Amino acid sequence: MSEFKIGQREVENVNILELKGYLDAHTAPKLEEAFQNLLKSQRFRIVVNCRDLSYISSAGLGVFMAFIEDVRNGKGDIKLTNMSPKVYNVFDLLGFPLLYEIFKDEQEAVTRFFDRAK
Amino acid sequence: MNTTGIQVESRTERLIAVRDFVSEAARAFGFGDEDISKIALAVDEACTNVIKHAYRSDPTKIIHVNVSGGNGTFEVVIRDEGVRFNPTQVLPPDMKEYLTHFRRGGLGVYLMKSLMDRVEYSISPGKSNELRLTKYLPR
C-alpha cells in the first residue's frame, strides 16, 4: 500500500524531505531509512516539509527523536515546516516545539541554516 | 448506538483500517473533526502497543476493536490475548527531560492519556487484556 511517500530534493545544499500521507508504525521505517541514507552520506542539514502529511502517530515522532542527536553532532539540524494544524497539535502535545524549530514555510527553514552560519 | 466492531490481524499495515473504522463510528456518534482525529490517534497508539508488546509482532494474532456509545459517552475497547501490558501504570514522562535526552518510544501511552477522557485497563476471566478508551461528546 502506498499510504506514505517521501520526496527528496536539495535546495542550497540543504536536504529537503517531503512527507506525503500517513506516518504511523507501519510507514515509519521508510522515514527511518531516508534519515539513515542522509546521515550515511554526511548530509546533516535537513528540512522536513510536512505540507502533504495527513497524519502522524508516536511511531513517526519517534523517528525524529532517533536521529536528532546524530544530526546535531554533525553540526546540522532537522527543521520542520508547513505542518497542518492537526499534525502540529500532535507535535505540540508532546512538547516537540521545545526541541525542534518549526517554520511556516520551507524557505524560512532553509534560510535559517545560513543565518546561523554567519 | 449499538456495539460494532472490527477484527484485524496484528500487523501494522492494518492500523489504517482500524483508524478508518473508529473515525467513521466517532463521526456517526456526533464528534467533530478534531475529536475524531484524537480518538483515531489514541486507538492507533493502543493497537500499535498491542502489535509490538502484547503480541510481540506475531502477525497471526488477532486484535479486536469494539466501539459503543450512549448518553454522550463514546467507548472504544481494544482486546488482545497477548502478554499483559498495563499502559495505565506507565508513569507520565517528564517531557522536558524526555526531549532533552532524545528518548524514543513510550510516547504512545502519554498520547493516549492526553487525547482521551479516560483510559482503563482490565484483564477478563478468559485471560484477554482489555483497554477501554472513553471520550465524552462535548455538550
Short mmCIF file of C-alpha atoms in Angstrom, two decimals:
data_model
loop_
_atom_site.label_atom_id
_atom_site.label_comp_id
_atom_site.label_asym_id
_atom_site.label_seq_id
_atom_site.Cartn_x
_atom_site.Cartn_y
_atom_site.Cartn_z
CA MET A 1 0.00 0.00 0.00
CA SER A 2 1.33 3.44 -0.81
CA GLU A 3 -0.20 5.44 2.01
CA PHE A 4 3.10 7.19 2.74
CA LYS A 5 5.65 8.67 0.36
CA ILE A 6 8.85 10.63 0.75
CA GLY A 7 10.13 13.02 -1.88
CA GLN A 8 13.71 14.19 -1.69
CA ARG A 9 15.48 17.19 -3.19
CA GLU A 10 18.16 19.72 -2.43
CA VAL A 11 17.89 23.49 -2.06
CA GLU A 12 21.09 25.48 -1.48
CA ASN A 13 22.85 22.43 -0.05
CA VAL A 14 20.01 21.74 2.34
CA ASN A 15 18.29 18.36 2.03
CA ILE A 16 14.53 18.58 1.81
CA LEU A 17 12.36 15.60 2.71
CA GLU A 18 8.75 15.99 1.60
CA LEU A 19 6.39 13.75 3.50
CA LYS A 20 3.10 12.73 2.00
CA GLY A 21 0.27 10.71 3.52
CA TYR A 22 0.11 8.74 6.73
CA LEU A 23 3.09 8.31 9.04
CA ASP A 24 2.38 5.53 11.53
CA ALA A 25 4.07 2.41 12.92
CA HIS A 26 3.76 0.79 9.50
CA THR A 27 5.29 3.57 7.46
CA ALA A 28 7.80 4.97 9.99
CA PRO A 29 10.60 2.61 8.81
CA LYS A 30 10.53 4.38 5.41
CA LEU A 31 11.33 7.68 7.08
CA GLU A 32 13.96 5.99 9.21
CA GLU A 33 15.64 4.71 6.05
CA ALA A 34 15.58 8.17 4.47
CA PHE A 35 17.32 9.66 7.52
CA GLN A 36 19.85 6.82 7.62
CA ASN A 37 20.76 7.44 3.99
CA LEU A 38 21.25 11.16 4.59
CA LEU A 39 23.44 10.52 7.62
CA LYS A 40 25.47 7.90 5.80
CA SER A 41 26.40 10.47 3.19
CA GLN A 42 27.14 13.06 5.88
CA ARG A 43 24.23 15.28 4.96
CA PHE A 44 23.16 16.87 8.20
CA ARG A 45 21.21 19.93 7.07
CA ILE A 46 17.71 18.58 6.82
CA VAL A 47 14.34 20.25 6.34
CA VAL A 48 11.24 18.10 6.61
CA ASN A 49 8.36 19.61 4.68
CA CYS A 50 5.09 18.33 6.14
CA ARG A 51 2.72 20.08 3.71
CA ASP A 52 1.17 16.84 2.47
CA LEU A 53 1.49 14.91 5.72
CA SER A 54 -2.05 13.97 6.72
CA TYR A 55 -1.33 12.03 9.87
CA ILE A 56 1.38 11.27 12.40
CA SER A 57 1.46 8.90 15.38
CA SER A 58 4.13 8.47 18.04
CA ALA A 59 5.95 5.94 15.87
CA GLY A 60 6.59 8.75 13.39
CA LEU A 61 7.57 11.21 16.11
CA GLY A 62 9.99 8.61 17.43
CA VAL A 63 11.93 8.70 14.15
CA PHE A 64 12.69 12.40 14.61
CA MET A 65 13.82 11.64 18.16
CA ALA A 66 16.07 8.83 16.98
CA PHE A 67 18.15 10.96 14.63
CA ILE A 68 18.24 14.47 16.06
CA GLU A 69 21.24 13.86 18.28
CA ASP A 70 23.43 12.45 15.48
CA VAL A 71 22.34 15.21 13.13
CA ARG A 72 23.25 17.91 15.63
CA ASN A 73 26.55 16.22 16.43
CA GLY A 74 27.26 16.56 12.71
CA LYS A 75 26.66 20.34 13.07
CA GLY A 76 23.34 20.14 11.28
CA ASP A 77 19.71 20.18 12.28
CA ILE A 78 16.29 18.76 11.47
CA LYS A 79 13.86 21.61 10.89
CA LEU A 80 10.17 21.07 10.27
CA THR A 81 7.89 23.12 8.04
CA ASN A 82 4.38 23.53 6.60
CA MET A 83 2.51 21.46 9.19
CA SER A 84 -1.26 21.33 9.14
CA PRO A 85 -2.85 22.32 12.46
CA LYS A 86 -3.80 18.67 13.01
CA VAL A 87 -0.23 17.42 12.66
CA TYR A 88 1.16 20.37 14.63
CA ASN A 89 -1.17 19.56 17.53
CA VAL A 90 0.41 16.14 17.95
CA PHE A 91 3.93 17.60 17.95
CA ASP A 92 2.78 20.27 20.38
CA LEU A 93 1.10 17.82 22.74
CA LEU A 94 4.45 16.13 23.24
CA GLY A 95 6.41 19.34 23.64
CA PHE A 96 8.36 18.94 20.41
CA PRO A 97 8.44 22.69 19.70
CA LEU A 98 10.93 22.89 22.60
CA LEU A 99 13.36 20.71 20.74
CA TYR A 100 12.71 21.36 17.04
CA GLU A 101 12.46 24.55 15.07
CA ILE A 102 9.15 24.58 13.24
CA PHE A 103 8.54 27.03 10.40
CA LYS A 104 5.53 28.04 8.37
CA ASP A 105 7.34 27.62 5.11
CA GLU A 106 10.28 25.77 3.69
CA GLN A 107 12.32 28.75 2.52
CA GLU A 108 12.31 30.22 6.03
CA ALA A 109 13.81 26.99 7.35
CA VAL A 110 16.43 26.81 4.59
CA THR A 111 17.47 30.42 5.21
CA ARG A 112 17.79 29.71 8.91
CA PHE A 113 20.72 27.37 8.28
CA PHE A 114 22.64 30.27 6.75
CA ASP A 115 21.63 32.78 9.46
CA ARG A 116 23.35 30.53 11.93
CA ALA A 117 26.45 30.10 9.82
CA LYS A 118 27.12 33.85 9.70
CA MET B 1 -25.70 3.31 19.20
CA ASN B 2 -25.15 -0.43 19.16
CA THR B 3 -21.79 -2.02 19.64
CA THR B 4 -19.92 -2.55 16.40
CA GLY B 5 -16.51 -3.95 15.91
CA ILE B 6 -13.63 -4.88 13.68
CA GLN B 7 -11.10 -7.65 14.00
CA VAL B 8 -7.70 -7.26 12.44
CA GLU B 9 -4.53 -9.29 12.24
CA SER B 10 -1.76 -7.98 14.45
CA ARG B 11 0.11 -6.20 11.65
CA THR B 12 0.98 -2.53 11.37
CA GLU B 13 -0.46 -2.31 7.84
CA ARG B 14 -3.88 -2.91 9.41
CA LEU B 15 -3.68 0.26 11.53
CA ILE B 16 -5.17 2.31 8.73
CA ALA B 17 -8.28 0.08 8.66
CA VAL B 18 -8.69 0.45 12.42
CA ARG B 19 -8.35 4.23 12.21
CA ASP B 20 -10.91 4.40 9.40
CA PHE B 21 -13.35 2.20 11.28
CA VAL B 22 -13.10 4.16 14.53
CA SER B 23 -13.22 7.53 12.75
CA GLU B 24 -16.42 6.59 10.98
CA ALA B 25 -18.04 5.41 14.22
CA ALA B 26 -16.96 8.58 16.04
CA ARG B 27 -18.36 10.74 13.24
CA ALA B 28 -21.66 8.85 13.31
CA PHE B 29 -21.80 9.40 17.07
CA GLY B 30 -21.58 13.15 16.54
CA PHE B 31 -17.94 14.13 17.11
CA GLY B 32 -16.32 16.88 15.08
CA ASP B 33 -13.11 16.57 13.06
CA GLU B 34 -10.75 17.48 15.89
CA ASP B 35 -12.13 14.91 18.32
CA ILE B 36 -12.34 12.28 15.59
CA SER B 37 -8.62 12.77 14.92
CA LYS B 38 -7.83 12.46 18.62
CA ILE B 39 -9.84 9.26 19.01
CA ALA B 40 -8.32 7.68 15.89
CA LEU B 41 -4.79 8.54 17.06
CA ALA B 42 -5.41 7.17 20.56
CA VAL B 43 -6.74 3.90 19.13
CA ASP B 44 -3.80 3.68 16.71
CA GLU B 45 -1.40 4.07 19.66
CA ALA B 46 -3.26 1.37 21.62
CA CYS B 47 -3.18 -1.08 18.70
CA THR B 48 0.48 -0.30 17.95
CA ASN B 49 1.28 -1.23 21.56
CA VAL B 50 -0.67 -4.48 21.22
CA ILE B 51 1.17 -5.37 17.99
CA LYS B 52 4.61 -4.59 19.39
CA HIS B 53 4.32 -5.51 23.06
CA ALA B 54 1.35 -7.80 23.72
CA TYR B 55 1.76 -9.86 20.52
CA ARG B 56 5.46 -9.15 20.02
CA SER B 57 4.96 -8.64 16.28
CA ASP B 58 3.36 -12.06 15.69
CA PRO B 59 1.16 -11.35 12.62
CA THR B 60 -1.03 -14.43 13.15
CA LYS B 61 -2.66 -12.93 16.26
CA ILE B 62 -5.91 -11.01 16.24
CA ILE B 63 -6.83 -7.62 17.72
CA HIS B 64 -10.48 -6.92 18.50
CA VAL B 65 -11.67 -3.33 18.42
CA ASN B 66 -15.25 -2.63 19.55
CA VAL B 67 -16.98 0.71 19.78
CA SER B 68 -20.15 1.58 21.64
CA GLY B 69 -21.83 4.77 22.68
CA GLY B 70 -24.74 6.20 24.61
CA ASN B 71 -25.61 9.23 26.75
CA GLY B 72 -22.83 11.28 25.26
CA THR B 73 -20.18 8.67 26.12
CA PHE B 74 -18.18 7.02 23.36
CA GLU B 75 -16.12 3.97 24.23
CA VAL B 76 -13.57 2.01 22.28
CA VAL B 77 -12.46 -1.34 23.68
CA ILE B 78 -9.25 -2.88 22.35
CA ARG B 79 -8.88 -6.54 23.26
CA ASP B 80 -5.99 -8.93 22.80
CA GLU B 81 -4.88 -12.30 24.11
CA GLY B 82 -1.20 -11.45 24.31
CA VAL B 83 1.29 -10.62 27.02
CA ARG B 84 -0.14 -8.40 29.73
CA PHE B 85 0.80 -4.80 29.40
CA ASN B 86 -0.92 -2.25 31.55
CA PRO B 87 -0.47 1.15 29.97
CA THR B 88 -2.34 2.88 32.79
CA GLN B 89 0.57 2.04 35.05
CA VAL B 90 3.07 3.77 32.82
CA LEU B 91 4.09 6.95 34.60
CA PRO B 92 3.69 10.19 32.71
CA PRO B 93 7.09 11.15 31.35
CA ASP B 94 8.72 14.40 32.31
CA MET B 95 8.54 15.69 28.75
CA LYS B 96 11.31 18.21 29.09
CA GLU B 97 13.66 15.61 30.49
CA TYR B 98 12.41 13.17 27.87
CA LEU B 99 13.06 15.50 24.98
CA THR B 100 16.41 16.79 26.12
CA HIS B 101 17.70 13.24 26.41
CA PHE B 102 16.38 12.28 22.98
CA ARG B 103 14.49 9.28 24.28
CA ARG B 104 12.38 7.27 21.97
CA GLY B 105 9.31 5.13 22.49
CA GLY B 106 6.80 5.24 25.32
CA LEU B 107 5.19 8.32 23.85
CA GLY B 108 2.08 6.40 22.79
CA VAL B 109 0.74 5.88 26.29
CA TYR B 110 1.26 9.53 27.12
CA LEU B 111 -0.60 10.50 23.94
CA MET B 112 -3.50 8.13 24.65
CA LYS B 113 -4.00 9.64 28.09
CA SER B 114 -3.77 13.17 26.72
CA LEU B 115 -6.20 12.56 23.87
CA MET B 116 -8.95 10.64 25.69
CA ASP B 117 -11.03 11.46 28.77
CA ARG B 118 -10.48 8.05 30.36
CA VAL B 119 -8.08 5.16 29.82
CA GLU B 120 -8.81 1.93 31.74
CA TYR B 121 -7.21 -1.45 31.59
CA SER B 122 -8.63 -4.77 32.71
CA ILE B 123 -7.90 -8.47 32.43
CA SER B 124 -11.01 -10.53 31.78
CA PRO B 125 -11.53 -14.09 33.04
CA GLY B 126 -10.74 -15.54 29.60
CA LYS B 127 -7.27 -14.06 30.07
CA SER B 128 -7.65 -11.41 27.47
CA ASN B 129 -6.41 -7.88 28.01
CA GLU B 130 -8.87 -5.07 27.56
CA LEU B 131 -8.08 -1.43 27.15
CA ARG B 132 -11.09 0.86 27.34
CA LEU B 133 -10.73 4.35 25.88
CA THR B 134 -13.52 6.79 26.65
CA LYS B 135 -14.36 10.19 25.19
CA TYR B 136 -17.33 12.35 26.08
CA LEU B 137 -19.27 14.21 23.45
CA PRO B 138 -18.90 17.97 24.03
CA ARG B 139 -22.15 19.46 25.32
#
